[in-house]
mmCIF file of C-alpha atoms in Angstrom:
data_model
loop_
_atom_site.group_PDB
_atom_site.id
_atom_site.type_symbol
_atom_site.label_atom_id
_atom_site.label_comp_id
_atom_site.label_asym_id
_atom_site.label_seq_id
_atom_site.Cartn_x
_atom_site.Cartn_y
_atom_site.Cartn_z
ATOM 1 C CA MET N 68 29.814 -34.592 -26.787
ATOM 2 C CA LEU N 69 30.591 -31.778 -24.384
ATOM 3 C CA ARG N 70 27.362 -32.444 -22.388
ATOM 4 C CA LEU N 71 28.433 -36.107 -22.045
ATOM 5 C CA ILE N 72 31.837 -35.095 -20.796
ATOM 6 C CA ARG N 73 30.246 -32.453 -18.374
ATOM 7 C CA THR N 74 27.859 -34.963 -16.853
ATOM 8 C CA GLY N 75 30.516 -37.686 -16.696
ATOM 9 C CA GLU N 76 28.446 -40.060 -18.852
ATOM 10 C CA ALA N 77 31.426 -40.541 -21.100
ATOM 11 C CA VAL N 78 34.958 -39.495 -20.102
ATOM 12 C CA THR N 79 37.230 -41.261 -22.671
ATOM 13 C CA ARG N 80 37.349 -41.122 -26.411
ATOM 14 C CA ALA N 81 36.173 -44.907 -26.548
ATOM 15 C CA GLU N 82 33.164 -44.133 -24.328
ATOM 16 C CA LEU N 83 32.236 -41.047 -26.427
ATOM 17 C CA GLY N 84 32.331 -43.203 -29.598
ATOM 18 C CA ARG N 85 30.093 -45.731 -27.965
ATOM 19 C CA ALA N 86 27.680 -43.103 -26.753
ATOM 20 C CA THR N 87 27.453 -41.117 -29.872
ATOM 21 C CA GLY N 88 27.936 -43.707 -32.574
ATOM 22 C CA LEU N 89 30.551 -41.603 -34.286
ATOM 23 C CA SER N 90 33.676 -43.011 -35.829
ATOM 24 C CA ARG N 91 37.068 -42.840 -34.159
ATOM 25 C CA PRO N 92 38.313 -40.108 -36.520
ATOM 26 C CA ALA N 93 35.132 -37.991 -35.930
ATOM 27 C CA VAL N 94 35.522 -38.287 -32.175
ATOM 28 C CA GLN N 95 39.215 -37.346 -32.361
ATOM 29 C CA LEU N 96 38.276 -34.296 -34.494
ATOM 30 C CA ARG N 97 35.551 -33.263 -32.104
ATOM 31 C CA VAL N 98 37.588 -33.760 -28.986
ATOM 32 C CA GLY N 99 40.516 -31.893 -30.452
ATOM 33 C CA GLU N 100 38.191 -28.838 -31.122
ATOM 34 C CA LEU N 101 36.882 -28.975 -27.519
ATOM 35 C CA LEU N 102 40.595 -29.085 -26.142
ATOM 36 C CA GLU N 103 41.622 -26.288 -28.500
ATOM 37 C CA ARG N 104 38.790 -24.082 -27.238
ATOM 38 C CA GLY N 105 39.709 -24.843 -23.549
ATOM 39 C CA LEU N 106 36.371 -26.420 -22.788
ATOM 40 C CA VAL N 107 37.953 -29.805 -22.066
ATOM 41 C CA VAL N 108 41.372 -30.928 -20.601
ATOM 42 C CA GLU N 109 43.034 -34.325 -20.542
ATOM 43 C CA ARG N 110 43.840 -36.293 -17.421
ATOM 44 C CA THR N 111 46.179 -39.305 -17.294
ATOM 45 C CA ASP N 112 45.836 -40.034 -13.566
ATOM 46 C CA ALA N 113 43.053 -42.612 -14.087
ATOM 47 C CA PRO N 114 43.749 -46.069 -12.590
ATOM 48 C CA SER N 115 45.209 -48.607 -15.052
ATOM 49 C CA THR N 116 44.038 -52.097 -15.472
ATOM 50 C CA GLY N 117 47.238 -53.111 -17.151
ATOM 51 C CA GLY N 118 49.399 -51.193 -19.726
ATOM 52 C CA ARG N 119 49.122 -47.404 -20.353
ATOM 53 C CA PRO N 120 46.401 -45.788 -18.218
ATOM 54 C CA PRO N 121 43.457 -44.392 -20.334
ATOM 55 C CA VAL N 122 43.397 -40.652 -21.111
ATOM 56 C CA ARG N 123 40.395 -39.244 -19.324
ATOM 57 C CA LEU N 124 38.484 -36.126 -20.504
ATOM 58 C CA GLU N 125 37.395 -33.665 -18.007
ATOM 59 C CA PHE N 126 35.243 -30.503 -18.390
ATOM 60 C CA ASN N 127 37.354 -27.459 -17.770
ATOM 61 C CA ALA N 128 35.410 -25.157 -15.476
ATOM 62 C CA SER N 129 38.404 -22.756 -15.423
ATOM 63 C CA GLY N 130 38.351 -22.436 -19.267
ATOM 64 C CA GLY N 131 36.217 -19.341 -19.191
ATOM 65 C CA VAL N 132 33.959 -17.095 -17.191
ATOM 66 C CA VAL N 133 30.387 -15.639 -17.123
ATOM 67 C CA LEU N 134 29.336 -12.306 -15.902
ATOM 68 C CA VAL N 135 26.115 -12.310 -13.885
ATOM 69 C CA ALA N 136 24.015 -9.727 -12.026
ATOM 70 C CA ALA N 137 20.935 -10.210 -9.874
ATOM 71 C CA LEU N 138 19.103 -6.852 -9.660
ATOM 72 C CA GLY N 139 16.666 -6.159 -6.961
ATOM 73 C CA ALA N 140 14.443 -3.038 -6.326
ATOM 74 C CA SER N 141 17.033 -1.757 -3.906
ATOM 75 C CA ARG N 142 19.988 -4.069 -3.691
ATOM 76 C CA THR N 143 22.011 -5.671 -6.446
ATOM 77 C CA ARG N 144 24.508 -8.665 -6.507
ATOM 78 C CA VAL N 145 27.088 -8.760 -9.187
ATOM 79 C CA ALA N 146 29.636 -11.630 -9.838
ATOM 80 C CA VAL N 147 32.068 -13.346 -12.002
ATOM 81 C CA CYS N 148 31.544 -17.123 -12.223
ATOM 82 C CA ASP N 149 33.481 -20.045 -13.736
ATOM 83 C CA LEU N 150 31.996 -22.449 -16.227
ATOM 84 C CA ALA N 151 30.679 -24.498 -13.370
ATOM 85 C CA GLY N 152 28.727 -21.574 -12.030
ATOM 86 C CA VAL N 153 31.097 -21.155 -8.997
ATOM 87 C CA GLU N 154 31.320 -17.541 -7.972
ATOM 88 C CA LEU N 155 35.001 -16.458 -8.274
ATOM 89 C CA ALA N 156 34.526 -12.790 -7.245
ATOM 90 C CA GLY N 157 31.414 -10.964 -6.257
ATOM 91 C CA ARG N 158 30.011 -7.736 -4.843
ATOM 92 C CA GLU N 159 26.715 -6.548 -3.285
ATOM 93 C CA PHE N 160 25.610 -3.024 -3.034
ATOM 94 C CA ALA N 161 22.569 -0.771 -2.542
ATOM 95 C CA MET N 162 21.298 0.632 -5.887
ATOM 96 C CA ASP N 163 17.953 2.065 -6.841
ATOM 97 C CA VAL N 164 17.036 0.402 -10.202
ATOM 98 C CA GLU N 165 14.636 3.361 -10.829
ATOM 99 C CA ALA N 166 17.707 5.449 -11.491
ATOM 100 C CA GLY N 167 17.274 3.971 -15.031
ATOM 101 C CA PRO N 168 19.403 1.969 -17.512
ATOM 102 C CA ASP N 169 21.576 4.830 -18.378
ATOM 103 C CA VAL N 170 22.911 4.862 -14.677
ATOM 104 C CA VAL N 171 22.502 1.158 -13.789
ATOM 105 C CA LEU N 172 23.935 -0.625 -16.767
ATOM 106 C CA PRO N 173 27.159 1.323 -16.866
ATOM 107 C CA LEU N 174 27.693 0.790 -13.229
ATOM 108 C CA LEU N 175 27.118 -2.997 -13.677
ATOM 109 C CA MET N 176 29.669 -3.047 -16.484
ATOM 110 C CA ASP N 177 32.198 -1.179 -14.654
ATOM 111 C CA THR N 178 31.882 -3.497 -11.681
ATOM 112 C CA TRP N 179 32.362 -6.529 -13.827
ATOM 113 C CA GLU N 180 35.493 -4.987 -15.238
ATOM 114 C CA GLU N 181 36.722 -4.508 -11.680
ATOM 115 C CA LEU N 182 35.780 -8.027 -10.630
ATOM 116 C CA LEU N 183 37.493 -9.624 -13.695
ATOM 117 C CA GLY N 184 40.908 -8.241 -12.547
ATOM 118 C CA ASP N 185 43.753 -9.664 -14.491
ATOM 119 C CA ARG N 186 41.503 -12.344 -16.376
ATOM 120 C CA PRO N 187 41.725 -11.804 -20.085
ATOM 121 C CA ARG N 188 38.569 -10.485 -21.638
ATOM 122 C CA SER N 189 38.692 -13.468 -24.096
ATOM 123 C CA MET N 190 37.711 -15.681 -21.255
ATOM 124 C CA ILE N 191 34.225 -14.130 -21.083
ATOM 125 C CA ARG N 192 31.663 -16.637 -22.499
ATOM 126 C CA GLY N 193 28.437 -14.896 -21.707
ATOM 127 C CA VAL N 194 26.347 -12.593 -19.521
ATOM 128 C CA GLY N 195 23.303 -13.447 -17.428
ATOM 129 C CA MET N 196 21.037 -10.905 -15.645
ATOM 130 C CA GLY N 197 17.919 -10.981 -13.543
ATOM 131 C CA VAL N 198 15.820 -7.804 -13.313
ATOM 132 C CA PRO N 199 12.727 -7.030 -11.104
ATOM 133 C CA ALA N 200 10.435 -6.451 -14.134
ATOM 134 C CA THR N 201 8.465 -8.440 -16.703
ATOM 135 C CA VAL N 202 10.836 -9.467 -19.440
ATOM 136 C CA GLU N 203 10.220 -10.499 -23.012
ATOM 137 C CA PHE N 204 12.989 -13.207 -22.803
ATOM 138 C CA ALA N 205 13.724 -13.800 -26.459
ATOM 139 C CA GLU N 206 14.680 -10.106 -26.940
ATOM 140 C CA GLY N 207 15.813 -9.219 -23.449
ATOM 141 C CA ARG N 208 13.239 -6.495 -23.382
ATOM 142 C CA THR N 209 11.860 -5.059 -20.223
ATOM 143 C CA GLU N 210 8.138 -4.500 -20.396
ATOM 144 C CA SER N 211 6.999 -3.093 -17.007
ATOM 145 C CA ALA N 212 4.932 -0.029 -17.446
ATOM 146 C CA ARG N 213 4.878 1.003 -13.802
ATOM 147 C CA VAL N 214 7.503 -1.184 -11.979
ATOM 148 C CA MET N 215 10.869 0.028 -13.260
ATOM 149 C CA ALA N 216 9.038 2.487 -15.412
ATOM 150 C CA THR N 217 12.322 4.071 -16.631
ATOM 151 C CA TRP N 218 13.229 0.750 -18.216
ATOM 152 C CA THR N 219 10.036 0.215 -20.173
ATOM 153 C CA GLY N 220 10.739 -0.959 -23.718
ATOM 154 C CA VAL N 221 14.575 -1.176 -22.991
ATOM 155 C CA VAL N 222 16.346 -3.945 -24.931
ATOM 156 C CA ILE N 223 19.168 -4.714 -22.646
ATOM 157 C CA PRO N 224 21.531 -7.246 -24.542
ATOM 158 C CA PRO N 225 22.748 -4.948 -27.339
ATOM 159 C CA ILE N 226 23.628 -2.256 -24.721
ATOM 160 C CA ILE N 227 25.882 -4.882 -22.868
ATOM 161 C CA ARG N 228 27.192 -6.421 -26.016
ATOM 162 C CA GLU N 229 28.725 -3.123 -27.146
ATOM 163 C CA ARG N 230 31.226 -3.555 -24.261
ATOM 164 C CA PHE N 231 31.218 -7.341 -23.874
ATOM 165 C CA PRO N 232 30.681 -8.926 -27.308
ATOM 166 C CA VAL N 233 29.136 -12.249 -26.042
ATOM 167 C CA PRO N 234 25.772 -13.774 -25.647
ATOM 168 C CA VAL N 235 23.583 -11.876 -23.181
ATOM 169 C CA LEU N 236 20.492 -13.378 -21.481
ATOM 170 C CA VAL N 237 18.060 -11.363 -19.344
ATOM 171 C CA ASP N 238 15.109 -12.750 -17.458
ATOM 172 C CA ASN N 239 12.768 -11.795 -14.646
ATOM 173 C CA ASP N 240 14.366 -11.807 -11.162
ATOM 174 C CA VAL N 241 12.162 -14.488 -9.792
ATOM 175 C CA ASN N 242 12.672 -16.706 -12.786
ATOM 176 C CA VAL N 243 16.416 -16.732 -12.091
ATOM 177 C CA LEU N 244 15.830 -17.433 -8.395
ATOM 178 C CA ALA N 245 13.632 -20.419 -9.333
ATOM 179 C CA ILE N 246 16.322 -21.669 -11.704
ATOM 180 C CA GLY N 247 19.055 -21.290 -8.987
ATOM 181 C CA GLU N 248 16.973 -23.055 -6.214
ATOM 182 C CA HIS N 249 15.936 -25.843 -8.603
ATOM 183 C CA ARG N 250 19.440 -26.640 -9.922
ATOM 184 C CA GLY N 251 21.175 -26.164 -6.552
ATOM 185 C CA ILE N 252 18.770 -27.781 -4.073
ATOM 186 C CA TYR N 253 16.030 -29.644 -5.944
ATOM 187 C CA PRO N 254 17.652 -30.997 -9.261
ATOM 188 C CA ASP N 255 15.759 -34.298 -9.047
ATOM 189 C CA LEU N 256 12.339 -32.571 -9.030
ATOM 190 C CA SER N 257 10.693 -31.610 -12.240
ATOM 191 C CA ASP N 258 7.994 -29.241 -10.877
ATOM 192 C CA LEU N 259 8.681 -26.341 -8.448
ATOM 193 C CA MET N 260 7.389 -22.998 -7.774
ATOM 194 C CA PHE N 261 9.592 -20.254 -6.206
ATOM 195 C CA VAL N 262 7.559 -17.388 -4.634
ATOM 196 C CA LYS N 263 9.402 -14.193 -3.728
ATOM 197 C CA VAL N 264 8.013 -12.087 -1.101
ATOM 198 C CA SER N 265 9.903 -8.959 -0.769
ATOM 199 C CA THR N 266 9.281 -5.278 -1.873
ATOM 200 C CA ARG N 267 7.013 -6.935 -4.488
ATOM 201 C CA ILE N 268 5.491 -10.448 -4.890
ATOM 202 C CA GLY N 269 6.283 -12.750 -7.896
ATOM 203 C CA ALA N 270 6.756 -16.334 -8.693
ATOM 204 C CA GLY N 271 9.140 -18.437 -10.974
ATOM 205 C CA VAL N 272 7.693 -21.813 -12.166
ATOM 206 C CA ILE N 273 9.758 -24.880 -13.017
ATOM 207 C CA ALA N 274 7.655 -27.114 -14.997
ATOM 208 C CA GLY N 275 8.772 -30.388 -16.678
ATOM 209 C CA GLY N 276 12.367 -29.600 -15.438
ATOM 210 C CA GLY N 277 12.687 -26.232 -17.164
ATOM 211 C CA ILE N 278 11.501 -22.702 -16.500
ATOM 212 C CA LEU N 279 8.092 -21.850 -17.632
ATOM 213 C CA ARG N 280 8.133 -18.223 -19.124
ATOM 214 C CA GLY N 281 4.960 -18.367 -21.135
ATOM 215 C CA ALA N 282 4.280 -16.912 -24.585
ATOM 216 C CA LEU N 283 6.106 -13.636 -23.966
ATOM 217 C CA GLY N 284 7.714 -13.950 -20.540
ATOM 218 C CA ALA N 285 4.666 -12.984 -18.290
ATOM 219 C CA ALA N 286 4.300 -16.350 -16.580
ATOM 220 C CA GLY N 287 4.516 -16.358 -12.795
ATOM 221 C CA GLU N 288 3.049 -12.737 -12.250
ATOM 222 C CA ILE N 289 1.075 -13.786 -9.233
ATOM 223 C CA GLY N 290 1.657 -10.517 -7.535
ATOM 224 C CA HIS N 291 -1.148 -9.185 -9.801
ATOM 225 C CA ILE N 292 -3.748 -11.635 -8.905
ATOM 226 C CA PRO N 293 -6.510 -9.969 -6.964
ATOM 227 C CA VAL N 294 -7.734 -11.045 -3.544
ATOM 228 C CA LYS N 295 -11.189 -10.713 -1.961
ATOM 229 C CA ASP N 296 -11.824 -7.971 0.588
ATOM 230 C CA GLY N 297 -8.626 -6.182 -0.250
ATOM 231 C CA GLY N 298 -10.112 -2.748 0.569
ATOM 232 C CA GLY N 299 -9.716 -1.260 -2.833
ATOM 233 C CA VAL N 300 -6.018 -0.640 -2.697
ATOM 234 C CA LEU N 301 -4.659 0.691 -5.772
ATOM 235 C CA CYS N 302 -1.863 -1.374 -7.287
ATOM 236 C CA ARG N 303 1.090 -0.118 -9.366
ATOM 237 C CA CYS N 304 -0.234 -2.074 -12.389
ATOM 238 C CA GLY N 305 -3.449 0.105 -12.407
ATOM 239 C CA ASN N 306 -5.812 -2.615 -10.956
ATOM 240 C CA THR N 307 -7.031 -2.837 -7.370
ATOM 241 C CA ASP N 308 -6.457 -5.351 -4.526
ATOM 242 C CA CYS N 309 -3.652 -7.236 -6.299
ATOM 243 C CA VAL N 310 -1.876 -9.419 -3.610
ATOM 244 C CA ASP N 311 1.257 -7.430 -4.273
ATOM 245 C CA SER N 312 -0.604 -4.288 -3.134
ATOM 246 C CA VAL N 313 -1.963 -5.756 0.014
ATOM 247 C CA ALA N 314 0.591 -8.308 1.247
ATOM 248 C CA SER N 315 4.050 -7.321 -0.112
ATOM 249 C CA GLY N 316 6.842 -5.836 2.060
ATOM 250 C CA THR N 317 5.761 -2.331 0.846
ATOM 251 C CA ALA N 318 2.298 -3.029 1.871
ATOM 252 C CA LEU N 319 3.285 -4.305 5.318
ATOM 253 C CA LEU N 320 5.138 -1.089 5.992
ATOM 254 C CA ARG N 321 2.331 1.038 4.783
ATOM 255 C CA ASP N 322 -0.326 -0.764 6.861
ATOM 256 C CA LEU N 323 1.763 -0.844 10.068
ATOM 257 C CA ARG N 324 2.589 3.052 9.715
ATOM 258 C CA ALA N 325 -1.189 3.573 9.347
ATOM 259 C CA LEU N 326 -1.569 1.771 12.793
ATOM 260 C CA GLY N 327 1.061 4.295 14.267
ATOM 261 C CA LYS N 328 4.062 1.933 14.307
ATOM 262 C CA ASP N 329 7.458 3.528 13.719
ATOM 263 C CA VAL N 330 8.682 1.190 10.907
ATOM 264 C CA LYS N 331 11.075 2.282 8.126
ATOM 265 C CA THR N 332 12.376 -1.103 6.899
ATOM 266 C CA ILE N 333 11.424 -4.762 7.136
ATOM 267 C CA ALA N 334 14.101 -5.053 9.957
ATOM 268 C CA ASP N 335 11.864 -2.736 12.131
ATOM 269 C CA VAL N 336 8.954 -4.914 11.454
ATOM 270 C CA THR N 337 11.002 -8.015 12.363
ATOM 271 C CA ALA N 338 11.898 -6.398 15.665
ATOM 272 C CA LEU N 339 8.183 -5.842 16.547
ATOM 273 C CA VAL N 340 7.412 -9.433 15.589
ATOM 274 C CA ARG N 341 10.155 -10.677 17.824
ATOM 275 C CA ALA N 342 8.934 -8.345 20.659
ATOM 276 C CA GLY N 343 5.482 -9.979 20.338
ATOM 277 C CA ASP N 344 3.669 -6.933 19.314
ATOM 278 C CA ALA N 345 0.000 -8.072 18.777
ATOM 279 C CA GLU N 346 -0.970 -5.558 15.960
ATOM 280 C CA THR N 347 2.222 -6.273 14.043
ATOM 281 C CA MET N 348 1.648 -10.057 14.338
ATOM 282 C CA ALA N 349 -1.915 -9.832 13.217
ATOM 283 C CA THR N 350 -0.849 -7.707 10.215
ATOM 284 C CA VAL N 351 1.896 -10.170 9.193
ATOM 285 C CA ARG N 352 -0.476 -13.193 9.528
ATOM 286 C CA GLU N 353 -3.222 -11.488 7.412
ATOM 287 C CA ALA N 354 -0.600 -10.799 4.683
ATOM 288 C CA GLY N 355 0.311 -14.603 4.870
ATOM 289 C CA ARG N 356 -3.374 -15.550 4.502
ATOM 290 C CA ARG N 357 -3.812 -13.351 1.470
ATOM 291 C CA ILE N 358 -0.631 -14.675 -0.270
ATOM 292 C CA GLY N 359 -1.776 -18.299 0.593
ATOM 293 C CA GLU N 360 -5.151 -17.526 -1.022
ATOM 294 C CA VAL N 361 -3.318 -16.810 -4.272
ATOM 295 C CA LEU N 362 -0.929 -19.678 -3.911
ATOM 296 C CA ALA N 363 -3.700 -22.173 -3.404
ATOM 297 C CA GLY N 364 -5.050 -21.402 -6.870
ATOM 298 C CA ALA N 365 -1.545 -21.699 -8.354
ATOM 299 C CA VAL N 366 -1.010 -25.009 -6.676
ATOM 300 C CA ASN N 367 -4.205 -26.291 -8.023
ATOM 301 C CA ILE N 368 -3.197 -25.249 -11.582
ATOM 302 C CA LEU N 369 0.451 -26.282 -11.579
ATOM 303 C CA ASN N 370 0.671 -29.106 -9.041
ATOM 304 C CA PRO N 371 4.295 -28.396 -8.042
ATOM 305 C CA ALA N 372 6.201 -30.905 -5.711
ATOM 306 C CA VAL N 373 7.606 -28.019 -3.719
ATOM 307 C CA VAL N 374 6.840 -24.313 -3.169
ATOM 308 C CA VAL N 375 9.906 -22.531 -2.130
ATOM 309 C CA LEU N 376 9.391 -19.229 -0.138
ATOM 310 C CA GLY N 377 12.209 -16.586 -0.504
ATOM 311 C CA GLY N 378 12.711 -12.896 -0.326
ATOM 312 C CA ASP N 379 13.492 -10.939 2.731
ATOM 313 C CA VAL N 380 9.902 -10.834 3.998
ATOM 314 C CA ALA N 381 9.329 -14.573 3.707
ATOM 315 C CA GLU N 382 12.797 -15.211 5.252
ATOM 316 C CA ALA N 383 12.082 -12.934 8.196
ATOM 317 C CA PHE N 384 8.649 -13.870 9.310
ATOM 318 C CA GLY N 385 7.757 -17.268 10.675
ATOM 319 C CA PRO N 386 3.967 -16.252 11.293
ATOM 320 C CA LEU N 387 3.676 -15.217 7.573
ATOM 321 C CA VAL N 388 4.982 -18.617 6.338
ATOM 322 C CA SER N 389 2.764 -20.496 8.811
ATOM 323 C CA SER N 390 -0.327 -18.549 7.617
ATOM 324 C CA ILE N 391 0.608 -19.246 3.923
ATOM 325 C CA ARG N 392 1.062 -23.034 4.677
ATOM 326 C CA GLU N 393 -2.316 -23.144 6.584
ATOM 327 C CA VAL N 394 -4.323 -21.526 3.603
ATOM 328 C CA VAL N 395 -2.584 -23.488 0.827
ATOM 329 C CA TYR N 396 -3.245 -26.866 2.508
ATOM 330 C CA ARG N 397 -6.812 -25.952 3.386
ATOM 331 C CA ARG N 398 -7.797 -24.460 0.103
ATOM 332 C CA SER N 399 -5.931 -26.574 -2.464
ATOM 333 C CA THR N 400 -7.239 -29.908 -3.670
ATOM 334 C CA ALA N 401 -6.236 -33.145 -1.709
ATOM 335 C CA LEU N 402 -4.322 -34.595 -4.619
ATOM 336 C CA ALA N 403 -2.300 -31.429 -5.365
ATOM 337 C CA THR N 404 -1.226 -31.258 -1.656
ATOM 338 C CA ARG N 405 -0.899 -34.909 -0.987
ATOM 339 C CA ARG N 406 2.951 -34.683 -1.270
ATOM 340 C CA LEU N 407 3.370 -30.904 -1.511
ATOM 341 C CA ARG N 408 6.130 -29.386 0.558
ATOM 342 C CA ILE N 409 6.399 -25.772 1.328
ATOM 343 C CA GLU N 410 9.816 -24.877 2.270
ATOM 344 C CA PRO N 411 11.888 -21.737 2.930
ATOM 345 C CA SER N 412 14.604 -20.948 0.284
ATOM 346 C CA ARG N 413 17.999 -22.690 1.283
ATOM 347 C CA LEU N 414 20.083 -20.518 -0.939
ATOM 348 C CA GLY N 415 18.607 -17.090 0.004
ATOM 349 C CA ALA N 416 19.866 -14.159 -2.139
ATOM 350 C CA GLY N 417 22.592 -16.502 -3.499
ATOM 351 C CA ALA N 418 19.928 -18.219 -5.631
ATOM 352 C CA GLY N 419 19.863 -15.146 -7.845
ATOM 353 C CA ILE N 420 23.463 -15.317 -8.759
ATOM 354 C CA SER N 421 23.396 -19.009 -9.064
ATOM 355 C CA GLY N 422 20.318 -18.815 -11.396
ATOM 356 C CA CYS N 423 21.826 -16.224 -13.658
ATOM 357 C CA ALA N 424 24.963 -18.384 -14.038
ATOM 358 C CA VAL N 425 22.980 -21.536 -14.932
ATOM 359 C CA MET N 426 20.739 -19.720 -17.274
ATOM 360 C CA VAL N 427 23.678 -18.349 -19.351
ATOM 361 C CA LEU N 428 25.817 -21.484 -19.020
ATOM 362 C CA ASP N 429 23.045 -23.835 -20.245
ATOM 363 C CA HIS N 430 22.871 -21.466 -23.274
ATOM 364 C CA VAL N 431 26.573 -20.929 -24.110
ATOM 365 C CA LEU N 432 27.436 -24.508 -23.432
ATOM 366 C CA SER N 433 24.533 -26.105 -25.347
ATOM 367 C CA PRO N 434 25.494 -28.273 -28.327
ATOM 368 C CA GLU N 435 24.069 -25.666 -30.734
ATOM 369 C CA ALA N 436 26.058 -22.836 -29.211
ATOM 370 C CA VAL N 437 29.198 -24.797 -29.030
ATOM 371 C CA ASP N 438 28.733 -25.883 -32.635
ATOM 372 C CA GLU N 439 28.094 -22.388 -33.776
ATOM 373 C CA SER N 440 31.132 -20.934 -32.000
ATOM 374 C CA MET N 441 33.446 -23.682 -33.491
ATOM 375 C CA SER N 442 32.108 -22.884 -36.941
ATOM 376 C CA VAL N 443 32.881 -19.227 -36.444
ATOM 377 C CA THR N 444 36.362 -20.122 -35.296
ATOM 378 C CA SER N 445 36.937 -22.397 -38.316
ATOM 379 C CA LEU N 446 35.798 -19.713 -40.696
ATOM 380 C CA ARG N 447 37.990 -17.089 -39.067
ATOM 381 C CA ALA N 448 40.915 -19.445 -39.453
ATOM 382 C CA GLU N 449 40.100 -20.204 -43.112
ATOM 383 C CA ASP N 450 40.129 -16.268 -43.670
ATOM 384 C CA LEU N 451 43.562 -16.165 -42.201
ATOM 385 C CA THR N 452 44.933 -18.983 -44.186
ATOM 386 C CA PRO N 453 47.187 -17.784 -47.143
ATOM 387 C CA ARG N 454 45.928 -18.758 -50.629
ATOM 388 C CA PRO N 455 48.110 -19.362 -53.570
ATOM 389 C CA VAL N 456 48.118 -16.497 -56.116
ATOM 390 C CA GLY N 457 47.512 -17.244 -59.826
#
């Protein structure tokens, strides 16, 4: 019923009755519970066709908040969002996730406390996080053995729930980017692949309208697909010539330094590209071709309608994106590329916060979660009801 009101499919009690087949008393009871929990509000400003105007039901986006955080290898964004996923307060800061959960998680929770301000803690409905590591989604357990090594085996939700006793969802950072870009920019497409090219390379896959995590959360790890003629570069995963080790932002900086270029950050590489430095342009294009080689195989397997390229490296270098497009269209099958679009991210870093919010809101506002929360509330009310003695 809440979903019908959120989407606008049914906005009066009569419409809800017709849509659900429930009796009038059942609809009244259910709507009353939603009103009591602050998830729905009543409006009487609808136009009247004669007589008293109908009471319209509206989803109450201000009836609660979710706490979200998009962690990157070196930068993190933290925010408080309303129940429509709109950011109410946020902060971005440099932070090394390798400092470990004992440092990072308390800092996140302290930041959420500050961003909440005067809002009562009872308004918090859930927490959503994206982390730059492989995540076993069902448990919220980070599984990377070499990336975020200090986080290996850490189950994040119980740590957060000690301070904020609400549902906590944790996923891979590129998965939440894919969710954010899909819901915000391409909601009508069922199949999308988001590729992040930054310090590392990874992908998030939307298949059939939902995120594809795989059996244990390892889907989309394209960064560890090997490329041919990679030069035997050792990857952090222990294998050699993974595309992450030869074409990521880290790899670009390493290769350009080996050529004698004074580059410390991606911004330095961008300056050389804009200046037309031939060696830098060739290195960037080669990275794009290697990424395109891997993506061509992914396109053949998944047949997405759009491949979205994000991350600071993809956003900074036009030559890299051009090389990716060239290889994908040349090496993927004709049918898989017939209508394929390869586009830059339109949300940028904001896709992470948006995706975290969508992920946790879809969970806490699902019919099952709302039913469960109402059942718990009813049981607590029964526990507080005086019973006759004797």
